mmCIF file of C-alpha atoms in Angstrom:
data_model
loop_
_atom_site.group_PDB
_atom_site.id
_atom_site.type_symbol
_atom_site.label_atom_id
_atom_site.label_comp_id
_atom_site.label_asym_id
_atom_site.label_seq_id
_atom_site.Cartn_x
_atom_site.Cartn_y
_atom_site.Cartn_z
ATOM 1 C CA UNK A 158 197.415 128.413 71.310
ATOM 2 C CA UNK A 159 193.858 129.112 70.267
ATOM 3 C CA UNK A 160 190.583 127.319 70.035
ATOM 4 C CA UNK A 161 188.885 126.956 66.694
ATOM 5 C CA UNK A 162 185.413 125.956 67.821
ATOM 6 C CA UNK A 163 182.680 127.767 65.949
ATOM 7 C CA UNK A 164 181.145 128.666 69.299
ATOM 8 C CA UNK A 165 184.439 129.356 71.037
ATOM 9 C CA UNK A 166 183.470 132.981 71.555
ATOM 10 C CA UNK A 167 180.506 131.856 73.658
ATOM 11 C CA UNK A 168 182.770 129.654 75.767
ATOM 12 C CA UNK A 169 185.084 132.623 76.252
ATOM 13 C CA UNK A 170 182.192 134.796 77.425
ATOM 14 C CA UNK A 171 181.045 132.120 79.866
ATOM 15 C CA UNK A 172 184.560 131.832 81.258
ATOM 16 C CA UNK A 173 184.873 135.583 81.769
ATOM 17 C CA UNK A 174 181.424 135.789 83.365
ATOM 18 C CA UNK A 175 182.209 132.926 85.748
ATOM 19 C CA UNK A 176 185.442 134.549 86.922
ATOM 20 C CA UNK A 177 183.682 137.845 87.572
ATOM 21 C CA UNK A 178 180.895 136.175 89.564
ATOM 22 C CA UNK A 179 183.506 134.298 91.603
ATOM 23 C CA UNK A 180 185.236 137.592 92.354
ATOM 24 C CA UNK A 181 181.924 139.124 93.378
ATOM 25 C CA UNK A 182 181.365 136.437 96.005
ATOM 26 C CA UNK A 183 184.962 135.794 97.087
ATOM 27 C CA UNK A 184 185.550 139.516 97.612
ATOM 28 C CA UNK A 185 183.294 139.307 100.677
ATOM 29 C CA UNK A 186 185.941 137.076 102.217
ATOM 30 C CA UNK A 187 189.211 138.443 100.852
ATOM 31 C CA UNK A 188 188.593 141.970 99.509
ATOM 32 C CA UNK A 189 185.771 143.436 101.581
ATOM 33 C CA UNK A 190 187.022 147.034 101.625
ATOM 34 C CA UNK A 191 187.619 147.099 97.879
ATOM 35 C CA UNK A 192 184.209 145.535 97.331
ATOM 36 C CA UNK A 193 182.449 148.249 99.309
ATOM 37 C CA UNK A 194 184.074 150.877 97.118
ATOM 38 C CA UNK A 195 183.420 149.051 93.846
ATOM 39 C CA UNK A 196 179.826 147.845 94.133
ATOM 40 C CA UNK A 197 178.076 151.238 94.001
ATOM 41 C CA UNK A 198 179.962 151.963 90.778
ATOM 42 C CA UNK A 199 179.980 148.513 89.150
ATOM 43 C CA UNK A 200 177.793 145.604 90.262
ATOM 44 C CA UNK A 201 180.047 142.685 89.364
ATOM 45 C CA UNK A 202 177.376 140.100 90.140
ATOM 46 C CA UNK A 203 174.890 141.594 87.695
ATOM 47 C CA UNK A 204 177.594 141.948 85.058
ATOM 48 C CA UNK A 205 178.506 138.266 85.131
ATOM 49 C CA UNK A 206 174.916 137.108 85.348
ATOM 50 C CA UNK A 207 173.755 139.245 82.420
ATOM 51 C CA UNK A 208 176.577 137.885 80.256
ATOM 52 C CA UNK A 209 175.495 134.364 81.210
ATOM 53 C CA UNK A 210 171.878 135.161 80.325
ATOM 54 C CA UNK A 211 172.817 136.597 76.927
ATOM 55 C CA UNK A 212 174.842 133.466 76.144
ATOM 56 C CA UNK A 213 172.000 131.200 77.285
ATOM 57 C CA UNK A 214 169.577 133.142 75.127
ATOM 58 C CA UNK A 215 171.811 132.593 72.126
ATOM 59 C CA UNK A 216 172.452 128.892 72.610
ATOM 60 C CA UNK A 217 169.427 127.291 74.330
ATOM 61 C CA UNK A 218 166.827 127.806 71.554
ATOM 62 C CA UNK A 219 169.472 126.674 69.060
ATOM 63 C CA UNK A 220 169.858 123.453 71.028
ATOM 64 C CA UNK A 221 166.115 122.772 70.902
ATOM 65 C CA UNK A 222 165.712 123.646 67.244
ATOM 66 C CA UNK A 223 168.758 121.632 66.205
ATOM 67 C CA UNK A 224 167.207 118.562 67.778
ATOM 68 C CA UNK A 225 163.684 119.427 66.622
ATOM 69 C CA UNK A 226 162.351 117.358 69.519
ATOM 70 C CA UNK A 227 161.213 118.607 72.923
ATOM 71 C CA UNK A 228 161.789 115.207 74.542
ATOM 72 C CA UNK A 229 165.467 115.025 73.635
ATOM 73 C CA UNK A 230 165.904 118.701 74.488
ATOM 74 C CA UNK A 231 164.729 118.089 78.053
ATOM 75 C CA UNK A 232 166.878 114.974 78.351
ATOM 76 C CA UNK A 233 169.894 116.983 77.248
ATOM 77 C CA UNK A 234 169.166 119.815 79.673
ATOM 78 C CA UNK A 235 168.517 117.501 82.620
ATOM 79 C CA UNK A 236 171.760 115.580 82.157
ATOM 80 C CA UNK A 237 173.647 118.816 81.516
ATOM 81 C CA UNK A 238 172.476 120.652 84.609
ATOM 82 C CA UNK A 239 171.412 118.186 87.309
ATOM 83 C CA UNK A 240 174.406 115.833 87.894
ATOM 84 C CA UNK A 241 176.772 118.560 89.120
ATOM 85 C CA UNK A 242 173.910 120.378 90.866
ATOM 86 C CA UNK A 243 173.096 117.191 92.820
ATOM 87 C CA UNK A 244 176.747 116.546 93.645
ATOM 88 C CA UNK A 245 177.332 120.093 94.887
ATOM 89 C CA UNK A 246 174.243 120.088 97.112
ATOM 90 C CA UNK A 247 175.260 116.693 98.498
ATOM 91 C CA UNK A 248 178.688 118.077 99.391
ATOM 92 C CA UNK A 249 177.054 121.135 100.951
ATOM 93 C CA UNK A 250 174.832 118.961 103.133
ATOM 94 C CA UNK A 251 177.823 116.804 104.105
ATOM 95 C CA UNK A 252 180.050 119.707 105.170
ATOM 96 C CA UNK A 253 177.117 121.183 107.067
ATOM 97 C CA UNK A 254 176.614 117.928 108.983
ATOM 98 C CA UNK A 255 180.338 117.800 109.693
ATOM 99 C CA UNK A 256 180.174 121.315 111.098
ATOM 100 C CA UNK A 257 182.719 122.818 108.691
ATOM 101 C CA UNK A 258 180.241 124.987 106.803
ATOM 102 C CA UNK A 259 176.889 126.540 107.601
ATOM 103 C CA UNK A 260 173.822 126.306 105.394
ATOM 104 C CA UNK A 261 171.489 129.228 104.964
ATOM 105 C CA UNK A 262 168.519 129.539 107.301
ATOM 106 C CA UNK A 263 165.506 127.886 105.647
ATOM 107 C CA UNK A 264 162.962 129.685 107.786
ATOM 108 C CA UNK A 265 159.783 127.793 108.616
ATOM 109 C CA UNK A 266 159.750 125.537 105.567
ATOM 110 C CA UNK A 267 160.045 121.790 105.971
ATOM 111 C CA UNK A 268 163.010 119.913 104.562
ATOM 112 C CA UNK A 269 160.662 118.082 102.173
ATOM 113 C CA UNK A 270 159.264 121.327 100.755
ATOM 114 C CA UNK A 271 162.741 122.774 100.311
ATOM 115 C CA UNK A 272 163.904 119.588 98.580
ATOM 116 C CA UNK A 273 160.954 119.542 96.169
ATOM 117 C CA UNK A 274 161.340 123.235 95.364
ATOM 118 C CA UNK A 275 165.030 122.780 94.624
ATOM 119 C CA UNK A 276 164.364 119.672 92.530
ATOM 120 C CA UNK A 277 162.325 121.834 90.148
ATOM 121 C CA UNK A 278 165.169 124.408 90.116
ATOM 122 C CA UNK A 279 162.429 127.022 90.488
ATOM 123 C CA UNK A 280 163.033 127.506 94.233
ATOM 124 C CA UNK A 281 163.865 131.199 93.830
ATOM 125 C CA UNK A 282 160.402 131.679 92.315
ATOM 126 C CA UNK A 283 158.645 129.450 94.843
ATOM 127 C CA UNK A 284 159.320 131.469 97.979
ATOM 128 C CA UNK A 285 162.062 129.071 99.086
ATOM 129 C CA UNK A 286 165.503 130.187 100.318
ATOM 130 C CA UNK A 287 168.272 128.983 98.018
ATOM 131 C CA UNK A 288 170.568 126.437 99.652
ATOM 132 C CA UNK A 289 173.303 128.269 97.747
ATOM 133 C CA UNK A 290 172.637 131.905 96.915
ATOM 134 C CA UNK A 291 173.880 131.546 93.330
ATOM 135 C CA UNK A 292 171.154 128.986 92.581
ATOM 136 C CA UNK A 293 168.669 131.839 92.092
ATOM 137 C CA UNK A 294 169.899 132.339 88.547
ATOM 138 C CA UNK A 295 169.125 128.705 87.677
ATOM 139 C CA UNK A 296 165.465 129.426 88.428
ATOM 140 C CA UNK A 297 165.462 132.020 85.650
ATOM 141 C CA UNK A 298 167.325 129.622 83.375
ATOM 142 C CA UNK A 299 164.688 126.952 83.994
ATOM 143 C CA UNK A 300 161.920 129.482 83.366
ATOM 144 C CA UNK A 301 163.581 130.363 80.069
ATOM 145 C CA UNK A 302 163.674 126.684 79.088
ATOM 146 C CA UNK A 303 159.941 126.456 79.753
ATOM 147 C CA UNK A 304 159.240 129.580 77.706
ATOM 148 C CA UNK A 305 161.425 128.440 74.808
ATOM 149 C CA UNK A 306 159.606 125.113 74.717
ATOM 150 C CA UNK A 307 156.256 126.919 74.885
ATOM 151 C CA UNK A 308 157.058 129.062 71.862
ATOM 152 C CA UNK A 309 158.413 126.035 69.987
ATOM 153 C CA UNK A 310 155.281 123.966 70.561
ATOM 154 C CA UNK A 311 152.985 126.730 69.289
ATOM 155 C CA UNK A 312 155.366 127.471 66.389
ATOM 156 C CA UNK A 313 156.186 130.994 67.479
ATOM 157 C CA UNK A 314 159.816 130.232 68.318
ATOM 158 C CA UNK A 315 161.175 132.500 65.592
ATOM 159 C CA UNK A 316 159.468 135.523 67.170
ATOM 160 C CA UNK A 317 162.363 136.018 69.577
ATOM 161 C CA UNK A 318 162.782 139.704 68.795
ATOM 162 C CA UNK A 319 159.091 140.326 69.429
ATOM 163 C CA UNK A 320 159.304 138.481 72.755
ATOM 164 C CA UNK A 321 162.318 140.567 73.813
ATOM 165 C CA UNK A 322 160.594 143.804 72.817
ATOM 166 C CA UNK A 323 157.343 142.981 74.630
ATOM 167 C CA UNK A 324 159.134 141.942 77.820
ATOM 168 C CA UNK A 325 161.408 144.997 77.798
ATOM 169 C CA UNK A 326 158.519 147.401 77.261
ATOM 170 C CA UNK A 327 156.498 145.691 80.002
ATOM 171 C CA UNK A 328 159.440 146.129 82.358
ATOM 172 C CA UNK A 329 159.600 149.840 81.619
ATOM 173 C CA UNK A 330 155.825 150.257 81.929
ATOM 174 C CA UNK A 331 155.733 148.384 85.235
ATOM 175 C CA UNK A 332 158.370 150.560 86.890
ATOM 176 C CA UNK A 333 157.004 153.857 85.553
ATOM 177 C CA UNK A 334 153.509 152.854 86.663
ATOM 178 C CA UNK A 335 154.860 152.118 90.116
ATOM 179 C CA UNK A 336 153.907 148.440 90.068
ATOM 180 C CA UNK A 337 155.807 147.057 93.042
ATOM 181 C CA UNK A 338 154.708 143.679 94.335
ATOM 182 C CA UNK A 339 156.068 142.272 97.607
ATOM 183 C CA UNK A 340 158.728 139.617 97.210
ATOM 184 C CA UNK A 341 157.205 136.145 96.730
ATOM 185 C CA UNK A 342 153.659 137.553 96.542
ATOM 186 C CA UNK A 343 151.985 134.283 95.549
ATOM 187 C CA UNK A 344 153.731 132.419 98.349
ATOM 188 C CA UNK A 345 152.491 135.019 100.805
ATOM 189 C CA UNK A 346 148.963 134.725 99.451
ATOM 190 C CA UNK A 347 148.610 130.971 99.008
ATOM 191 C CA UNK A 348 151.368 129.694 101.269
ATOM 192 C CA UNK A 349 154.744 128.350 100.219
ATOM 193 C CA UNK A 350 153.974 124.646 100.588
ATOM 194 C CA UNK A 351 150.775 124.659 98.484
ATOM 195 C CA UNK A 352 152.495 126.747 95.804
ATOM 196 C CA UNK A 353 155.477 124.392 95.716
ATOM 197 C CA UNK A 354 153.146 121.407 95.358
ATOM 198 C CA UNK A 355 151.049 122.966 92.582
ATOM 199 C CA UNK A 356 154.055 124.349 90.687
ATOM 200 C CA UNK A 357 156.066 121.121 90.856
ATOM 201 C CA UNK A 358 153.112 119.062 89.618
ATOM 202 C CA UNK A 359 152.365 121.583 86.873
ATOM 203 C CA UNK A 360 156.003 121.580 85.785
ATOM 204 C CA UNK A 361 156.127 117.781 85.672
ATOM 205 C CA UNK A 362 152.909 117.621 83.657
ATOM 206 C CA UNK A 363 154.145 120.377 81.336
ATOM 207 C CA UNK A 364 157.421 118.621 80.556
ATOM 208 C CA UNK A 365 155.814 115.215 80.090
ATOM 209 C CA UNK A 366 153.028 116.517 77.859
ATOM 210 C CA UNK A 367 155.340 118.737 75.806
ATOM 211 C CA UNK A 368 157.506 115.659 75.228
ATOM 212 C CA UNK A 369 154.580 113.479 74.120
ATOM 213 C CA UNK A 370 153.942 112.265 70.576
ATOM 214 C CA UNK A 371 150.447 113.769 70.410
ATOM 215 C CA UNK A 372 150.491 117.283 68.859
ATOM 216 C CA UNK A 373 147.641 118.387 71.118
ATOM 217 C CA UNK A 374 149.444 117.208 74.245
ATOM 218 C CA UNK A 375 152.656 118.894 73.112
ATOM 219 C CA UNK A 376 150.879 122.219 72.726
ATOM 220 C CA UNK A 377 149.113 121.820 76.062
ATOM 221 C CA UNK A 378 152.347 120.958 77.862
ATOM 222 C CA UNK A 379 154.286 123.757 76.223
ATOM 223 C CA UNK A 380 151.676 126.401 77.016
ATOM 224 C CA UNK A 381 151.273 125.142 80.594
ATOM 225 C CA UNK A 382 155.008 125.398 81.192
ATOM 226 C CA UNK A 383 155.205 128.857 79.624
ATOM 227 C CA UNK A 384 152.294 130.194 81.676
ATOM 228 C CA UNK A 385 153.818 128.736 84.846
ATOM 229 C CA UNK A 386 157.155 130.418 84.167
ATOM 230 C CA UNK A 387 155.626 133.818 83.394
ATOM 231 C CA UNK A 388 153.303 133.697 86.402
ATOM 232 C CA UNK A 389 156.097 132.841 88.813
ATOM 233 C CA UNK A 390 158.461 135.508 87.461
ATOM 234 C CA UNK A 391 155.769 138.185 87.428
ATOM 235 C CA UNK A 392 154.172 137.436 90.791
ATOM 236 C CA UNK A 393 156.578 135.426 92.927
ATOM 237 C CA UNK A 394 160.111 136.611 92.273
ATOM 238 C CA UNK A 395 162.372 138.179 94.866
ATOM 239 C CA UNK A 396 163.898 140.698 92.461
ATOM 240 C CA UNK A 397 161.686 143.638 91.417
ATOM 241 C CA UNK A 398 159.141 142.865 88.693
ATOM 242 C CA UNK A 399 160.930 145.069 86.167
ATOM 243 C CA UNK A 400 164.227 143.265 86.680
ATOM 244 C CA UNK A 401 162.640 139.842 86.283
ATOM 245 C CA UNK A 402 161.132 140.967 82.974
ATOM 246 C CA UNK A 403 164.454 142.514 81.900
ATOM 247 C CA UNK A 404 166.225 139.205 82.565
ATOM 248 C CA UNK A 405 163.826 137.424 80.213
ATOM 249 C CA UNK A 406 164.134 140.221 77.643
ATOM 250 C CA UNK A 407 167.916 139.913 77.751
ATOM 251 C CA UNK A 408 167.745 136.171 77.112
ATOM 252 C CA UNK A 409 165.402 136.628 74.162
ATOM 253 C CA UNK A 410 167.732 139.357 72.878
ATOM 254 C CA UNK A 411 170.459 136.721 72.818
ATOM 255 C CA UNK A 412 168.101 134.522 70.798
ATOM 256 C CA UNK A 413 167.375 137.350 68.361
ATOM 257 C CA UNK A 414 171.124 137.699 67.757
ATOM 258 C CA UNK A 415 171.319 133.956 67.083
ATOM 259 C CA UNK A 416 168.511 134.278 64.538
ATOM 260 C CA UNK A 417 170.219 137.172 62.779
ATOM 261 C CA UNK A 418 173.483 135.219 62.687
ATOM 262 C CA UNK A 419 171.685 132.288 61.046
ATOM 263 C CA UNK A 420 169.639 134.319 58.578
ATOM 264 C CA UNK A 421 166.304 133.787 60.349
ATOM 265 C CA UNK A 422 165.806 137.516 60.859
ATOM 266 C CA UNK A 423 167.617 140.638 59.720
ATOM 267 C CA UNK A 424 170.512 142.213 61.561
ATOM 268 C CA UNK A 425 168.521 145.444 61.495
ATOM 269 C CA UNK A 426 165.746 143.812 63.519
ATOM 270 C CA UNK A 427 168.248 142.371 66.010
ATOM 271 C CA UNK A 428 169.951 145.768 66.360
ATOM 272 C CA UNK A 429 166.641 147.592 66.849
ATOM 273 C CA UNK A 430 165.658 145.016 69.442
ATOM 274 C CA UNK A 431 168.942 145.550 71.274
ATOM 275 C CA UNK A 432 168.392 149.311 71.359
ATOM 276 C CA UNK A 433 164.883 148.960 72.799
ATOM 277 C CA UNK A 434 165.970 146.393 75.397
ATOM 278 C CA UNK A 435 168.912 148.541 76.471
ATOM 279 C CA UNK A 436 166.831 151.720 76.701
ATOM 280 C CA UNK A 437 164.048 150.002 78.641
ATOM 281 C CA UNK A 438 166.465 148.218 80.993
ATOM 282 C CA UNK A 439 168.541 151.303 81.748
ATOM 283 C CA UNK A 440 165.450 153.484 82.016
ATOM 284 C CA UNK A 441 163.801 151.017 84.378
ATOM 285 C CA UNK A 442 166.848 150.851 86.635
ATOM 286 C CA UNK A 443 167.182 154.642 86.648
ATOM 287 C CA UNK A 444 163.492 155.179 87.415
ATOM 288 C CA UNK A 445 163.554 152.522 90.126
ATOM 289 C CA UNK A 446 166.212 154.542 91.946
ATOM 290 C CA UNK A 447 168.444 153.554 94.841
ATOM 291 C CA UNK A 448 167.596 151.657 97.990
ATOM 292 C CA UNK A 449 169.441 149.700 100.673
ATOM 293 C CA UNK A 450 170.028 146.729 98.343
ATOM 294 C CA UNK A 451 170.223 148.394 94.945
ATOM 295 C CA UNK A 452 172.440 151.105 93.470
ATOM 296 C CA UNK A 453 171.215 152.140 90.053
ATOM 297 C CA UNK A 454 174.606 153.397 88.858
ATOM 298 C CA UNK A 455 176.265 150.077 89.695
ATOM 299 C CA UNK A 456 173.474 148.110 87.997
ATOM 300 C CA UNK A 457 173.382 150.291 84.872
ATOM 301 C CA UNK A 458 177.164 150.230 84.408
ATOM 302 C CA UNK A 459 177.202 146.448 84.867
ATOM 303 C CA UNK A 460 174.341 145.951 82.417
ATOM 304 C CA UNK A 461 175.869 148.149 79.727
ATOM 305 C CA UNK A 462 179.279 146.492 80.105
ATOM 306 C CA UNK A 463 177.642 143.048 79.864
ATOM 307 C CA UNK A 464 175.963 144.014 76.590
ATOM 308 C CA UNK A 465 179.231 145.472 75.280
ATOM 309 C CA UNK A 466 181.079 142.301 76.291
ATOM 310 C CA UNK A 467 178.578 140.158 74.403
ATOM 311 C CA UNK A 468 178.863 142.472 71.395
ATOM 312 C CA UNK A 469 182.672 142.231 71.495
ATOM 313 C CA UNK A 470 182.415 138.450 71.621
ATOM 314 C CA UNK A 471 180.028 138.472 68.672
ATOM 315 C CA UNK A 472 182.382 140.622 66.627
ATOM 316 C CA UNK A 473 185.240 138.214 67.375
ATOM 317 C CA UNK A 474 183.243 135.087 66.506
ATOM 318 C CA UNK A 475 185.277 134.382 63.377
ATOM 319 C CA UNK A 476 188.614 134.902 65.097
ATOM 320 C CA UNK A 477 190.609 132.262 66.881
ATOM 321 C CA UNK A 478 189.906 132.404 70.587
ATOM 322 C CA UNK A 479 192.697 131.695 73.120
ATOM 323 C CA UNK A 480 192.303 128.232 74.549
ATOM 324 C CA UNK A 481 192.619 129.488 78.081
ATOM 325 C CA UNK A 482 189.329 131.375 77.579
ATOM 326 C CA UNK A 483 187.498 128.526 75.847
ATOM 327 C CA UNK A 484 188.795 126.179 78.545
ATOM 328 C CA UNK A 485 187.436 128.442 81.267
ATOM 329 C CA UNK A 486 184.105 128.474 79.466
ATOM 330 C CA UNK A 487 184.074 124.686 79.323
ATOM 331 C CA UNK A 488 184.381 124.407 83.102
ATOM 332 C CA UNK A 489 182.348 127.549 83.863
ATOM 333 C CA UNK A 490 179.356 125.654 85.264
ATOM 334 C CA UNK A 491 181.638 123.820 87.689
ATOM 335 C CA UNK A 492 183.322 127.099 88.623
ATOM 336 C CA UNK A 493 179.913 128.690 89.162
ATOM 337 C CA UNK A 494 178.539 125.960 91.430
ATOM 338 C CA UNK A 495 181.695 124.940 93.267
ATOM 339 C CA UNK A 496 182.971 128.320 94.413
ATOM 340 C CA UNK A 497 180.237 129.117 96.988
ATOM 341 C CA UNK A 498 180.722 125.745 98.700
ATOM 342 C CA UNK A 499 184.468 126.348 98.937
ATOM 343 C CA UNK A 500 183.817 129.841 100.276
ATOM 344 C CA UNK A 501 181.346 128.505 102.853
ATOM 345 C CA UNK A 502 184.024 126.143 104.173
ATOM 346 C CA UNK A 503 186.624 128.948 104.284
ATOM 347 C CA UNK A 504 184.260 131.349 106.045
ATOM 348 C CA UNK A 505 183.344 128.741 108.685
ATOM 349 C CA UNK A 506 186.892 127.541 109.348
ATOM 350 C CA UNK A 507 189.449 130.257 108.605
ATOM 351 C CA UNK A 508 187.052 133.198 108.642
ATOM 352 C CA UNK A 509 186.870 136.350 106.568
ATOM 353 C CA UNK A 510 189.826 138.711 106.272
ATOM 354 C CA UNK A 511 189.692 142.000 108.123
ATOM 355 C CA UNK A 512 191.900 143.648 105.517
ATOM 356 C CA UNK A 513 192.033 143.237 101.750
ATOM 357 C CA UNK A 514 194.406 140.475 100.700
ATOM 358 C CA UNK A 515 194.913 140.156 96.961
ATOM 359 C CA UNK A 516 197.277 137.198 97.423
ATOM 360 C CA UNK A 517 194.565 135.176 99.175
ATOM 361 C CA UNK A 518 192.073 136.175 96.466
ATOM 362 C CA UNK A 519 194.464 134.824 93.826
ATOM 363 C CA UNK A 520 195.139 131.699 95.900
ATOM 364 C CA UNK A 521 191.424 131.012 96.008
ATOM 365 C CA UNK A 522 191.341 130.866 92.216
ATOM 366 C CA UNK A 523 194.339 128.533 92.148
ATOM 367 C CA UNK A 524 192.405 126.081 94.310
ATOM 368 C CA UNK A 525 189.021 126.561 92.658
ATOM 369 C CA UNK A 526 190.014 126.145 89.007
ATOM 370 C CA UNK A 527 191.753 122.742 89.313
ATOM 371 C CA UNK A 528 188.900 121.529 91.511
ATOM 372 C CA UNK A 529 186.425 122.651 88.853
ATOM 373 C CA UNK A 530 188.409 120.824 86.187
ATOM 374 C CA UNK A 531 188.037 117.637 88.218
ATOM 375 C CA UNK A 532 184.293 118.049 88.724
ATOM 376 C CA UNK A 533 183.873 118.776 85.026
ATOM 377 C CA UNK A 534 185.898 115.698 84.087
ATOM 378 C CA UNK A 535 184.312 113.251 86.506
ATOM 379 C CA UNK A 536 180.773 114.583 86.983
ATOM 380 C CA UNK A 537 179.739 116.873 84.141
ATOM 381 C CA UNK A 538 181.312 114.951 81.253
ATOM 382 C CA UNK A 539 179.885 111.507 82.179
ATOM 383 C CA UNK A 540 176.476 113.072 82.824
ATOM 384 C CA UNK A 541 176.413 114.765 79.438
ATOM 385 C CA UNK A 542 177.579 111.590 77.698
ATOM 386 C CA UNK A 543 174.799 109.587 79.359
ATOM 387 C CA UNK A 544 172.279 112.234 78.345
ATOM 388 C CA UNK A 545 173.419 112.080 74.725
ATOM 389 C CA UNK A 546 173.113 108.303 74.640
ATOM 390 C CA UNK A 547 169.660 108.418 76.176
ATOM 391 C CA UNK A 548 168.564 111.186 73.809
ATOM 392 C CA UNK A 549 169.723 109.204 70.767
ATOM 393 C CA UNK A 550 167.792 106.159 71.953
ATOM 394 C CA UNK A 551 164.618 108.229 72.359
ATOM 395 C CA UNK A 552 164.969 110.308 69.199
ATOM 396 C CA UNK A 553 161.743 109.916 67.177
ATOM 397 C CA UNK A 554 162.116 108.172 63.795
#
């Protein structure tokens, strides 16, 4: 059987990316020896994440422009992302209190500061440890939302290729110039709590103003949100500056492909943009070199394979996609958020395997996927339906 959705190829890519990310994390528990051999050659985490970012770049601006309204865009995003996020963190807190899973060390930050930082979904860029490690990618997703809204409010949203090119070139320039800021530089300078307070207020004001009826307020809110996102990524990320800029460039590359597909720019421009982004990303990783936490060969191979995977999906967009792949894409967000909680429980109760065990790795998937289907059915689907109803009621005449 096959799916016939026009965007089925994107669902398929999300499903593949989710499975690879799950393997990356579950291999710590079930396939540690194999993981140690694989990671220097192929960074599975970066592969899955880059595929996700390319897909987000393609679909998120389309969602905003289809609605033509910032207010309903934010409503849709909030009810798409937050219900499952809240449920998963609630479960994490519960299993931690019950003593069957351990939360990450939050350092010296207060529970209130950690909660506020996570509520913005910008915690990775606010000097706050992620309650779940995988939540760091949602901070870049949220930053992308803010940037997309910023460009939309100032009517530069169709300049996606230019945005990708500028960000990619800046990444290459930063690494060749030796610009290397400490992780969470702004937090170290101003303090985590003040930064969290200022950023959360600024984000709230930005979203509210960008959603207002007044054109002037919309522009102000959009620009404020865009500046906040760029400042946090440039000066307060935990990944190197060049990689933060590459992540944004990759997302805008996905948008440029969307524009070419819909006749808003030429395929030549999208292809040229892809070449520049790839060259700058690979060159930046190569120039950055190896360290204790980064192997350039593994990163470069993962990045190139992610781009090739997206290209293969694009080329198959008019073909019928197997339903198993579109189905995996449908539940990919549940798979992405649920698997680290399940792994935390396994690590704290059964413990990690001393030897590779492919059967246990496969068994993990057989538990995770049905569980993710349930969370999609009973948490994600009702949340999205509520968001759609609320968005329709607030759609401007």
